[in-house]
Tab-separated table of C-alpha atoms and ligand atoms in Angstrom:
chain	number	residue	atom	x	y	z
A	12	MET	CA	-40.070	-25.942	33.707
A	13	ALA	CA	-38.036	-24.418	36.441
A	14	ALA	CA	-35.719	-21.551	35.132
A	15	ASN	CA	-32.140	-22.124	35.370
A	16	ARG	CA	-29.768	-19.672	37.205
A	17	ALA	CA	-26.653	-17.928	36.151
A	18	GLU	CA	-24.795	-15.420	38.087
A	19	VAL	CA	-22.770	-14.323	34.922
A	20	LEU	CA	-24.093	-15.825	31.496
A	21	VAL	CA	-21.461	-15.309	28.440
A	22	ILE	CA	-23.065	-15.645	25.282
A	23	GLY	CA	-20.645	-16.733	22.615
A	24	GLY	CA	-17.772	-19.063	22.571
A	25	GLY	CA	-15.233	-17.541	20.293
A	26	ILE	CA	-11.724	-16.085	21.772
A	27	VAL	CA	-13.595	-13.073	23.393
A	28	GLY	CA	-16.368	-14.917	25.265
A	29	VAL	CA	-13.979	-17.577	26.334
A	30	CYS	CA	-11.311	-15.236	27.559
A	31	ALA	CA	-14.110	-13.255	29.513
A	32	ALA	CA	-15.315	-16.419	31.062
A	33	TYR	CA	-11.729	-17.567	32.076
A	34	PHE	CA	-11.007	-13.787	33.856
A	35	LEU	CA	-14.740	-14.098	35.431
A	36	ALA	CA	-14.244	-17.357	36.799
A	37	GLN	CA	-10.706	-16.491	38.090
A	38	ARG	CA	-12.323	-13.847	40.153
A	39	GLY	CA	-14.941	-16.646	41.835
A	40	ALA	CA	-17.671	-15.668	39.593
A	41	LYS	CA	-20.189	-18.641	38.825
A	42	VAL	CA	-20.139	-18.683	35.160
A	43	VAL	CA	-22.412	-20.015	32.597
A	44	LEU	CA	-20.997	-19.869	28.905
A	45	LEU	CA	-23.762	-20.858	26.117
A	46	GLU	CA	-22.095	-21.271	22.547
A	47	ARG	CA	-24.500	-22.138	19.642
A	48	ASP	CA	-21.882	-24.311	18.001
A	49	GLU	CA	-18.822	-25.495	19.385
A	50	ILE	CA	-16.422	-23.888	21.078
A	51	CYS	CA	-14.138	-21.779	18.581
A	52	SER	CA	-16.331	-22.426	15.638
A	53	GLY	CA	-16.679	-18.624	14.527
A	54	ALA	CA	-14.177	-16.080	13.388
A	55	SER	CA	-11.561	-17.192	16.367
A	56	TYR	CA	-10.869	-20.955	14.451
A	57	GLY	CA	-9.083	-20.447	11.360
A	58	ASN	CA	-7.908	-16.619	11.272
A	59	ALA	CA	-4.039	-15.658	10.943
A	60	GLY	CA	-3.217	-15.777	14.583
A	61	LEU	CA	-1.299	-12.851	14.757
A	62	VAL	CA	-0.995	-10.811	17.953
A	63	VAL	CA	0.004	-7.354	16.379
A	64	PRO	CA	0.532	-4.171	18.184
A	65	SER	CA	2.248	-3.022	14.784
A	66	HIS	CA	-1.257	-3.020	13.506
A	67	SER	CA	-2.896	-0.540	15.559
A	68	ILE	CA	-3.595	1.967	13.182
A	69	PRO	CA	-7.574	1.811	12.910
A	70	LEU	CA	-8.990	0.463	9.671
A	71	PRO	CA	-10.875	3.719	8.806
A	72	ALA	CA	-7.844	6.087	8.229
A	73	PRO	CA	-7.404	8.753	5.392
A	74	GLY	CA	-6.926	7.555	1.837
A	75	VAL	CA	-8.823	4.081	2.638
A	76	VAL	CA	-11.747	5.170	1.008
A	77	ALA	CA	-10.102	6.091	-2.108
A	78	LYS	CA	-8.259	2.882	-2.067
A	79	GLY	CA	-11.518	0.807	-1.392
A	80	LEU	CA	-13.220	2.221	-4.550
A	81	ARG	CA	-10.099	1.137	-6.567
A	82	TRP	CA	-10.392	-2.080	-5.289
A	83	LEU	CA	-14.140	-2.296	-5.699
A	84	LEU	CA	-13.357	-2.196	-9.534
A	85	ASN	CA	-11.038	-5.226	-9.527
A	86	PRO	CA	-12.909	-8.627	-8.860
A	87	GLU	CA	-9.511	-10.023	-7.240
A	88	SER	CA	-8.921	-7.461	-4.888
A	89	PRO	CA	-8.586	-7.928	-1.115
A	90	PHE	CA	-11.799	-5.884	-0.765
A	91	TYR	CA	-15.546	-6.472	-1.854
A	92	ILE	CA	-18.785	-5.419	-1.252
A	93	ARG	CA	-21.706	-7.471	-2.362
A	94	PRO	CA	-23.889	-4.926	-4.084
A	95	ARG	CA	-27.380	-4.580	-2.295
A	96	LEU	CA	-29.989	-2.038	-0.844
A	97	ASP	CA	-29.394	-2.666	2.823
A	98	LEU	CA	-29.945	0.384	4.912
A	99	THR	CA	-27.907	-0.815	7.819
A	100	LEU	CA	-24.857	-1.265	5.454
A	101	LEU	CA	-25.265	2.184	3.635
A	102	SER	CA	-25.292	3.627	7.289
A	103	TRP	CA	-22.491	1.632	8.285
A	104	LEU	CA	-20.151	2.878	5.327
A	105	TRP	CA	-21.430	6.386	5.964
A	106	ARG	CA	-19.869	6.181	9.441
A	107	PHE	CA	-16.807	4.511	8.043
A	108	ARG	CA	-16.327	7.375	5.702
A	109	ARG	CA	-16.785	9.974	8.434
A	110	SER	CA	-13.975	7.986	10.825
A	111	CYS	CA	-11.470	8.380	7.824
A	112	THR	CA	-9.819	11.321	9.342
A	113	GLU	CA	-6.160	11.966	10.807
A	114	GLU	CA	-8.052	13.268	13.876
A	115	HIS	CA	-9.660	9.653	14.408
A	116	VAL	CA	-6.356	7.924	13.803
A	117	ARG	CA	-4.824	10.114	16.683
A	118	THR	CA	-7.389	9.494	19.155
A	119	SER	CA	-7.794	5.831	18.380
A	120	LEU	CA	-4.184	4.893	18.123
A	121	PRO	CA	-3.138	4.911	21.687
A	122	SER	CA	-5.815	2.718	23.227
A	123	LEU	CA	-5.465	0.407	20.317
A	124	CYS	CA	-1.377	0.188	20.893
A	125	THR	CA	-1.323	0.013	24.471
A	126	LEU	CA	-4.063	-2.777	25.004
A	127	GLN	CA	-2.625	-4.797	22.270
A	128	GLN	CA	0.589	-4.792	24.122
A	129	VAL	CA	-1.187	-5.371	27.489
A	130	SER	CA	-3.089	-8.291	25.817
A	131	LEU	CA	0.334	-9.753	24.226
A	132	ALA	CA	1.773	-9.520	27.995
A	133	LEU	CA	-1.244	-11.554	28.918
A	134	PHE	CA	-0.746	-14.387	25.951
A	135	ALA	CA	2.793	-14.593	27.304
A	136	GLN	CA	1.814	-15.142	30.697
A	137	PHE	CA	-0.564	-17.844	29.841
A	138	ALA	CA	2.253	-19.808	27.765
A	139	ALA	CA	4.703	-19.121	30.736
A	140	GLU	CA	1.829	-20.812	32.873
A	141	GLY	CA	2.186	-23.777	30.764
A	142	LEU	CA	-1.293	-23.297	28.818
A	143	PRO	CA	-0.927	-25.831	25.787
A	144	PHE	CA	-0.909	-23.650	22.684
A	145	VAL	CA	1.788	-22.622	20.153
A	146	TRP	CA	3.267	-19.216	21.100
A	147	GLN	CA	6.036	-17.656	19.260
A	148	ARG	CA	7.537	-14.306	19.735
A	149	LYS	CA	9.539	-13.903	16.732
A	150	GLY	CA	7.998	-10.705	15.357
A	151	THR	CA	6.292	-9.984	11.983
A	152	MET	CA	7.618	-8.389	8.953
A	153	THR	CA	5.421	-6.397	6.476
A	154	VAL	CA	6.760	-6.686	2.920
A	155	TYR	CA	5.910	-4.555	0.016
A	156	ASN	CA	6.225	-5.062	-3.656
A	157	THR	CA	5.632	-1.275	-4.871
A	158	GLU	CA	7.220	2.040	-4.027
A	159	GLN	CA	4.551	3.638	-3.135
A	160	GLY	CA	3.242	1.050	-0.666
A	161	PHE	CA	6.729	1.109	1.063
A	162	GLU	CA	6.735	4.949	1.382
A	163	ASP	CA	3.170	4.675	3.084
A	164	GLY	CA	4.597	1.830	5.427
A	165	VAL	CA	7.641	4.168	6.288
A	166	ARG	CA	5.316	6.905	7.149
A	167	GLU	CA	3.012	4.674	9.179
A	168	VAL	CA	6.028	3.403	11.196
A	169	GLU	CA	6.711	7.117	12.098
A	170	LEU	CA	3.333	7.114	13.768
A	171	LEU	CA	3.565	3.805	15.501
A	172	ARG	CA	7.187	4.858	17.030
A	173	GLN	CA	5.637	7.555	18.753
A	174	HIS	CA	3.309	5.011	20.650
A	175	GLY	CA	6.303	2.560	21.591
A	176	ILE	CA	6.022	0.222	18.904
A	177	ALA	CA	9.571	-0.850	17.759
A	178	ALA	CA	9.958	-1.177	14.209
A	179	GLU	CA	13.167	-1.768	11.738
A	180	VAL	CA	12.655	-0.167	8.131
A	181	LEU	CA	14.450	-2.714	5.753
A	182	THR	CA	15.787	-2.549	2.215
A	183	GLY	CA	14.684	-5.154	-0.498
A	184	GLU	CA	17.982	-7.086	0.042
A	185	GLN	CA	17.757	-6.806	3.731
A	186	VAL	CA	14.174	-8.576	3.584
A	187	ARG	CA	15.795	-11.227	1.762
A	188	GLU	CA	18.572	-11.703	4.008
A	189	ARG	CA	16.126	-12.075	6.737
A	190	GLU	CA	13.453	-14.338	4.605
A	191	PRO	CA	15.479	-15.671	1.408
A	192	LEU	CA	11.871	-17.141	0.171
A	193	LEU	CA	10.778	-13.633	-1.166
A	194	ARG	CA	10.801	-12.749	-4.494
A	195	GLU	CA	13.320	-10.093	-6.325
A	196	THR	CA	10.121	-7.860	-6.622
A	197	VAL	CA	9.843	-7.078	-2.906
A	198	VAL	CA	11.075	-3.758	-2.631
A	199	GLY	CA	11.264	-3.145	1.044
A	200	GLY	CA	10.053	-4.121	4.300
A	201	VAL	CA	9.433	-3.525	8.138
A	202	TYR	CA	10.445	-5.754	10.667
A	203	PHE	CA	8.201	-5.491	13.802
A	204	PRO	CA	9.916	-7.242	16.686
A	205	GLY	CA	7.231	-6.773	19.138
A	206	ASP	CA	4.745	-8.614	17.358
A	207	ALA	CA	3.789	-12.493	18.091
A	208	HIS	CA	1.901	-15.439	16.610
A	209	LEU	CA	-0.258	-18.324	18.062
A	210	ASP	CA	-2.700	-21.396	16.874
A	211	PRO	CA	-5.797	-19.458	17.771
A	212	ALA	CA	-8.100	-22.215	17.805
A	213	ALA	CA	-5.488	-24.361	20.388
A	214	PHE	CA	-5.335	-21.444	22.617
A	215	VAL	CA	-9.318	-20.810	22.782
A	216	HIS	CA	-9.792	-24.531	23.198
A	217	ALA	CA	-7.039	-24.927	26.008
A	218	LEU	CA	-8.434	-21.911	27.591
A	219	ALA	CA	-12.119	-23.206	27.458
A	220	ASN	CA	-10.547	-26.274	29.221
A	221	ARG	CA	-9.068	-24.641	32.133
A	222	THR	CA	-12.251	-22.256	32.558
A	223	ARG	CA	-14.038	-25.541	32.938
A	224	GLU	CA	-11.539	-26.616	35.674
A	225	MET	CA	-11.955	-23.558	37.540
A	226	GLY	CA	-15.819	-24.342	37.826
A	227	ALA	CA	-17.442	-22.822	34.882
A	228	LEU	CA	-20.207	-24.388	33.308
A	229	ILE	CA	-19.715	-24.394	29.097
A	230	LEU	CA	-22.728	-25.444	27.144
A	231	THR	CA	-22.363	-25.839	23.629
A	232	GLN	CA	-25.009	-26.745	20.549
A	233	THR	CA	-26.962	-24.156	22.735
A	234	GLU	CA	-28.160	-20.855	20.972
A	235	VAL	CA	-29.447	-18.011	22.876
A	236	LYS	CA	-32.574	-16.772	21.009
A	237	VAL	CA	-33.758	-13.722	22.707
A	238	LEU	CA	-32.686	-11.390	25.646
A	239	GLU	CA	-35.676	-10.071	27.508
A	240	GLY	CA	-35.789	-6.969	29.139
A	241	ARG	CA	-37.884	-5.480	31.914
A	242	GLY	CA	-36.952	-1.800	33.283
A	243	ARG	CA	-33.298	-1.428	33.137
A	244	ARG	CA	-32.348	-5.263	33.481
A	245	VAL	CA	-31.912	-8.223	31.118
A	246	GLU	CA	-34.568	-10.287	33.004
A	247	ARG	CA	-34.450	-13.708	31.521
A	248	VAL	CA	-32.319	-15.060	28.466
A	249	LEU	CA	-34.265	-17.742	26.410
A	250	ALA	CA	-32.249	-20.533	25.099
A	251	ASP	CA	-33.054	-24.239	24.904
A	252	GLY	CA	-34.613	-23.331	28.305
A	253	GLU	CA	-34.815	-20.098	30.335
A	254	TRP	CA	-32.115	-18.317	32.072
A	255	GLN	CA	-32.394	-16.008	35.058
A	256	VAL	CA	-29.470	-13.860	35.398
A	257	ASP	CA	-27.589	-11.401	37.543
A	258	LEU	CA	-25.384	-10.331	34.568
A	259	VAL	CA	-24.897	-10.943	30.843
A	260	VAL	CA	-21.901	-10.731	28.686
A	261	LEU	CA	-22.499	-10.380	24.987
A	262	ALA	CA	-19.617	-11.754	23.082
A	263	ALA	CA	-21.690	-13.245	19.905
A	264	GLY	CA	-19.241	-11.644	17.536
A	265	ALA	CA	-20.756	-10.814	14.200
A	266	TRP	CA	-23.909	-11.860	15.155
A	267	SER	CA	-24.150	-9.499	18.399
A	268	PRO	CA	-26.265	-6.748	16.887
A	269	GLN	CA	-29.370	-9.058	16.264
A	270	LEU	CA	-29.600	-9.974	19.810
A	271	VAL	CA	-29.711	-6.275	21.454
A	272	ARG	CA	-31.752	-4.650	18.611
A	273	PRO	CA	-34.967	-5.834	20.193
A	274	LEU	CA	-33.586	-4.274	23.506
A	275	GLY	CA	-32.987	-0.807	21.719
A	276	ILE	CA	-29.476	-0.914	21.666
A	277	PRO	CA	-27.912	-0.263	18.183
A	278	LEU	CA	-24.836	-1.933	17.445
A	279	PRO	CA	-23.476	-1.146	13.707
A	280	ILE	CA	-21.494	-4.280	13.522
A	281	GLN	CA	-21.044	-5.414	9.826
A	282	PRO	CA	-19.883	-8.929	9.042
A	283	ALA	CA	-16.630	-8.874	7.186
A	284	LYS	CA	-15.912	-12.000	5.693
A	285	GLY	CA	-12.211	-13.224	5.355
A	286	TYR	CA	-10.637	-16.398	4.319
A	287	SER	CA	-7.794	-18.739	4.997
A	288	ILE	CA	-5.976	-21.716	3.231
A	289	THR	CA	-3.974	-23.919	5.757
A	290	PHE	CA	-1.538	-25.996	4.226
A	291	CYS	CA	0.010	-29.215	6.018
A	292	HIS	CA	3.340	-30.324	5.357
A	293	PRO	CA	3.872	-27.261	2.936
A	294	ASN	CA	6.761	-26.985	0.509
A	295	PHE	CA	8.183	-24.226	2.252
A	296	LEU	CA	7.799	-22.257	5.941
A	297	PRO	CA	8.868	-19.011	6.277
A	298	SER	CA	10.844	-18.159	9.481
A	299	LEU	CA	8.483	-15.636	10.891
A	300	PRO	CA	4.882	-14.246	9.970
A	301	LEU	CA	4.818	-12.207	6.766
A	302	MET	CA	2.086	-9.480	5.848
A	303	LEU	CA	1.990	-9.032	2.110
A	304	ASN	CA	0.869	-5.458	1.916
A	305	GLU	CA	-0.323	-4.788	-1.460
A	306	VAL	CA	-2.461	-7.898	-1.398
A	307	ARG	CA	-3.355	-7.693	2.273
A	308	VAL	CA	-2.563	-11.479	2.816
A	309	ALA	CA	-0.899	-12.532	6.465
A	310	VAL	CA	1.258	-15.690	6.033
A	311	THR	CA	1.550	-17.346	9.290
A	312	PRO	CA	3.690	-20.294	10.036
A	313	LEU	CA	2.120	-22.516	12.383
A	314	ASP	CA	3.617	-25.497	14.004
A	315	GLY	CA	4.549	-27.248	10.699
A	316	ARG	CA	1.676	-25.782	8.725
A	317	LEU	CA	1.244	-22.516	6.688
A	318	ARG	CA	-1.564	-20.408	6.888
A	319	LEU	CA	-2.666	-17.740	4.262
A	320	GLY	CA	-5.203	-15.338	5.449
A	321	GLY	CA	-6.727	-12.495	3.801
A	322	THR	CA	-9.786	-10.694	2.231
A	323	LEU	CA	-12.251	-8.240	3.441
A	324	GLU	CA	-15.704	-9.095	2.166
A	325	LEU	CA	-19.109	-6.986	3.239
A	326	ALA	CA	-21.179	-9.555	1.914
A	327	GLY	CA	-23.629	-10.287	5.050
A	328	LEU	CA	-24.059	-12.957	7.628
A	329	TYR	CA	-23.298	-15.542	5.115
A	330	LEU	CA	-20.626	-18.422	5.485
A	331	SER	CA	-20.262	-19.270	1.751
A	332	ILE	CA	-16.879	-19.782	0.287
A	333	ASN	CA	-15.993	-17.628	-2.777
A	334	GLN	CA	-13.708	-19.737	-4.774
A	335	ARG	CA	-12.807	-16.553	-6.749
A	336	ARG	CA	-11.175	-14.831	-3.627
A	337	ILE	CA	-9.453	-18.047	-2.547
A	338	HIS	CA	-7.821	-17.713	-6.163
A	339	ALA	CA	-7.159	-14.224	-5.678
A	340	ILE	CA	-5.461	-15.278	-2.366
A	341	ARG	CA	-3.069	-17.435	-4.338
A	342	GLN	CA	-2.160	-15.124	-6.878
A	343	GLY	CA	-1.604	-12.707	-4.618
A	344	VAL	CA	0.737	-14.769	-2.406
A	345	ALA	CA	2.844	-15.870	-5.628
A	346	LYS	CA	3.751	-12.279	-6.475
A	347	TYR	CA	5.856	-12.334	-3.238
A	348	LEU	CA	6.545	-15.920	-2.548
A	349	PRO	CA	6.811	-19.245	-4.419
A	350	SER	CA	3.589	-20.977	-5.181
A	351	VAL	CA	2.444	-22.948	-2.041
A	352	SER	CA	1.712	-26.594	-2.141
A	353	GLY	CA	1.246	-29.277	0.801
A	354	SER	CA	-0.082	-32.650	1.591
A	355	LYS	CA	-3.620	-31.328	2.681
A	356	GLU	CA	-5.377	-27.708	2.405
A	357	VAL	CA	-7.882	-26.486	4.539
A	358	VAL	CA	-9.831	-23.815	3.131
A	359	TRP	CA	-12.041	-21.533	5.706
A	360	CYS	CA	-14.083	-18.575	6.028
A	361	GLY	CA	-14.912	-16.379	9.262
A	362	LEU	CA	-16.897	-13.222	9.866
A	363	ARG	CA	-14.956	-10.511	11.541
A	364	PRO	CA	-17.255	-8.322	13.695
A	365	CYS	CA	-16.523	-4.807	12.094
A	366	THR	CA	-17.351	-1.340	13.380
A	367	PRO	CA	-17.576	1.516	11.319
A	368	ASP	CA	-14.843	3.253	13.365
A	369	GLY	CA	-12.268	0.267	13.757
A	370	LEU	CA	-12.623	0.222	17.571
A	371	PRO	CA	-14.188	-2.531	19.590
A	372	VAL	CA	-17.348	-2.248	21.535
A	373	LEU	CA	-16.840	-2.869	25.323
A	374	GLY	CA	-18.815	-1.695	28.226
A	375	ARG	CA	-22.234	-1.529	29.959
A	376	PRO	CA	-24.899	0.358	27.245
A	377	HIS	CA	-26.430	2.966	29.483
A	378	ARG	CA	-29.772	1.380	28.911
A	379	LEU	CA	-29.302	-1.621	30.936
A	380	ASP	CA	-27.381	-2.187	34.404
A	381	ASN	CA	-27.045	-5.874	33.738
A	382	LEU	CA	-25.471	-6.201	30.410
A	383	ILE	CA	-21.755	-6.040	29.373
A	384	ILE	CA	-21.038	-5.802	25.487
A	385	ALA	CA	-17.674	-7.126	24.228
A	386	THR	CA	-17.444	-7.611	20.667
A	387	GLY	CA	-16.607	-5.682	17.304
A	388	HIS	CA	-13.100	-6.298	17.610
A	389	GLY	CA	-12.686	-6.588	13.601
A	390	THR	CA	-9.267	-7.539	12.363
A	391	LEU	CA	-7.743	-7.544	16.083
A	392	GLY	CA	-10.194	-10.026	17.959
A	393	VAL	CA	-7.177	-12.322	18.431
A	394	SER	CA	-4.799	-9.954	19.668
A	395	LEU	CA	-7.359	-8.159	21.855
A	396	GLY	CA	-9.126	-11.434	23.173
A	397	PRO	CA	-7.130	-11.572	26.591
A	398	ILE	CA	-7.399	-7.918	27.581
A	399	THR	CA	-10.943	-7.518	26.447
A	400	GLY	CA	-11.730	-10.672	28.806
A	401	LYS	CA	-9.733	-8.999	31.809
A	402	LEU	CA	-11.472	-5.765	31.666
A	403	VAL	CA	-14.900	-7.575	31.417
A	404	ALA	CA	-14.188	-9.201	34.760
A	405	GLN	CA	-13.224	-5.836	35.940
A	406	MET	CA	-16.477	-4.390	34.735
A	407	ALA	CA	-18.592	-7.005	36.337
A	408	ALA	CA	-16.726	-6.699	39.683
A	409	GLY	CA	-17.562	-3.054	39.599
A	410	GLU	CA	-13.587	-2.587	40.142
A	411	PRO	CA	-11.895	0.635	38.386
A	412	LEU	CA	-10.456	-0.324	35.199
A	413	ASP	CA	-6.826	-0.904	34.645
A	414	HIS	CA	-7.398	0.862	31.488
A	415	ASP	CA	-9.412	3.840	29.925
A	416	VAL	CA	-11.926	2.121	27.434
A	417	ARG	CA	-14.250	5.048	27.174
A	418	LEU	CA	-13.624	5.407	23.333
A	419	TRP	CA	-15.032	1.787	22.997
A	420	SER	CA	-18.241	2.382	24.727
A	421	PRO	CA	-21.448	1.094	23.202
A	422	ASP	CA	-23.107	4.300	23.616
A	423	ARG	CA	-20.870	5.979	21.371
A	424	PHE	CA	-23.392	4.870	18.509
A	425	LEU	CA	-26.086	7.005	20.053
A	426	ARG	CA	-24.592	9.848	18.693
B	26	LIG	C1	-9.185	-14.476	7.706
B	26	LIG	C2	-9.224	-13.892	8.815
B	26	LIG	C3	-8.069	-13.449	9.497
B	26	LIG	C4	-8.017	-13.011	10.801
B	26	LIG	N1	-6.612	-12.664	11.322
B	26	LIG	C5	-6.509	-11.996	12.742
B	26	LIG	C6	-5.209	-11.870	13.101
B	26	LIG	O1	-4.063	-12.316	12.983
B	26	LIG	N2	-5.033	-11.293	14.523
B	26	LIG	C7	-6.387	-10.980	14.866
B	26	LIG	O2	-5.958	-10.363	16.123
B	26	LIG	N3	-7.267	-10.960	14.450
B	26	LIG	C8	-7.697	-11.923	13.618
B	26	LIG	N4	-8.846	-11.875	12.724
B	26	LIG	C9	-9.927	-11.308	13.567
B	26	LIG	C10	-10.454	-12.250	14.759
B	26	LIG	O3	-10.740	-13.548	13.953
B	26	LIG	C11	-11.987	-11.848	15.038
B	26	LIG	O4	-11.744	-10.444	15.536
B	26	LIG	C12	-12.106	-12.650	16.402
B	26	LIG	O5	-11.929	-14.101	16.229
B	26	LIG	C13	-13.547	-12.332	16.767
B	26	LIG	O6	-13.879	-13.165	17.908
B	26	LIG	P1	-15.265	-13.041	18.730
B	26	LIG	O7	-15.114	-14.020	19.900
B	26	LIG	O8	-15.791	-11.902	19.013
B	26	LIG	O9	-16.136	-13.866	17.657
B	26	LIG	P2	-16.270	-15.394	17.017
B	26	LIG	O10	-14.882	-16.125	17.337
B	26	LIG	O11	-17.115	-15.231	15.936
B	26	LIG	O12	-17.308	-15.989	18.254
B	26	LIG	C14	-18.474	-15.689	18.500
B	26	LIG	C15	-19.201	-16.953	18.916
B	26	LIG	O13	-20.563	-16.784	19.277
B	26	LIG	C16	-21.435	-17.502	18.890
B	26	LIG	N5	-22.574	-17.195	18.756
B	26	LIG	C17	-23.392	-16.371	17.785
B	26	LIG	N6	-24.367	-16.240	18.059
B	26	LIG	C18	-24.794	-16.971	19.070
B	26	LIG	C19	-26.117	-17.091	19.624
B	26	LIG	N7	-27.133	-16.586	19.242
B	26	LIG	N8	-26.276	-18.037	21.042
B	26	LIG	C20	-24.912	-18.823	21.195
B	26	LIG	N9	-23.784	-18.346	20.682
B	26	LIG	C21	-23.884	-17.630	19.589
B	26	LIG	C22	-20.672	-18.345	17.618
B	26	LIG	O14	-21.369	-19.542	17.224
B	26	LIG	C23	-19.354	-18.019	17.734
B	26	LIG	O15	-18.804	-19.278	18.085
B	26	LIG	C24	-8.963	-12.397	11.387
B	26	LIG	C25	-10.275	-13.078	10.965
B	26	LIG	C26	-10.190	-13.496	9.839
B	26	LIG	C27	-11.778	-13.773	9.210
């Protein structure tokens, strides 16, 4: 059977792959996107939909390990590691711990802040151009029900302000004036007016449709099984058939490492499972998204529905739903808000592709000339999706990049 040909082959139809395909097609590239399942069937589907420059402090930061260890002892905490002897997990945890320094926060924060803000502007542009998705720029509010949490939050605000993130520190009363649903137990909050939110699945589907209209070929139910290398190139991509390619963009989220491991490219990405519960016709809707700090749950009003999203579970590449976590999310929310109900509840889980230093992976690995890796966005894949796609297109065209993403290079894991 004759091989298919693709000028640019994108692997993965989540927000990152679809944004990459869109910006590549916009520059006139002949793009083929292969998705194993349906478009937006991975982490990009049921997440909290927050576009949050305010959350630019990377996951590994001073104090996180101690907090994580305390949480591990509590089965209802927002963090869990499934105990197992897995060398890739152990090495990931070791690298994560090594990244928990002031120095790492200082070097990572500028790129995350800037690129989230640029990405937010790209979302706004898509909305202004009439792309059909729910897009709201009302900001977000992080709320605290412990004095210690609030103090830590205020310290983070100082750091974020130095990088251009606007923030209003609020007392408990001021928080309740803005959102009267919040309980008396809430001691304070921070309002971030520059944040936004959207229905992530509506966005990805709308952009995929537009990308098709621009001439890209999007094939679903088509799993890439092997990337075959020869010399400094990916020579063939084996899916249902065989593809000869000029350039491959790997955007397969948490499943990316297994595709490049045989090519000798280490990609230390752990799948970090998170859950959401979406209520149709909920008994209440906050006026803006809330981040419930101590329980790490996001509460997002989505076009008449209410979504609760949270939990970070390092349990491998499994999509089973642990009811204990769902219960923990509900219990956690009840500490801040009335108990939620709705006419229908949809429980979902997804795997965030998490790197040990909390930075995405974006760039060409030095071993191969025709591969761009775009993954590892962890808790920020929605926020950073559009700018990642735009930078992929600039890399593919060999143009100077609008932004310096050397810190996000895939080669950093060789050190
Ligand atoms: C509960 C929860 C809440 C979250 N909230 C937010 C938030 O508010 N804001 C934010 O910015 N981020 C949030 N995130 C993180 C965000 O969802 C992810 O970072 C983002 O969706 C990752 O996008 P992706 O395109 O890299 O991966 P995915 O969406 O997982 O897409 C990867 C795709 O590749 C496909 N694929 C895999 N292997 C192959 C193969 N071999 N061949 C073909 N296709 C393949 C998969 O089927 C999948 O569709 C949240 C995540 C969770 C779980």
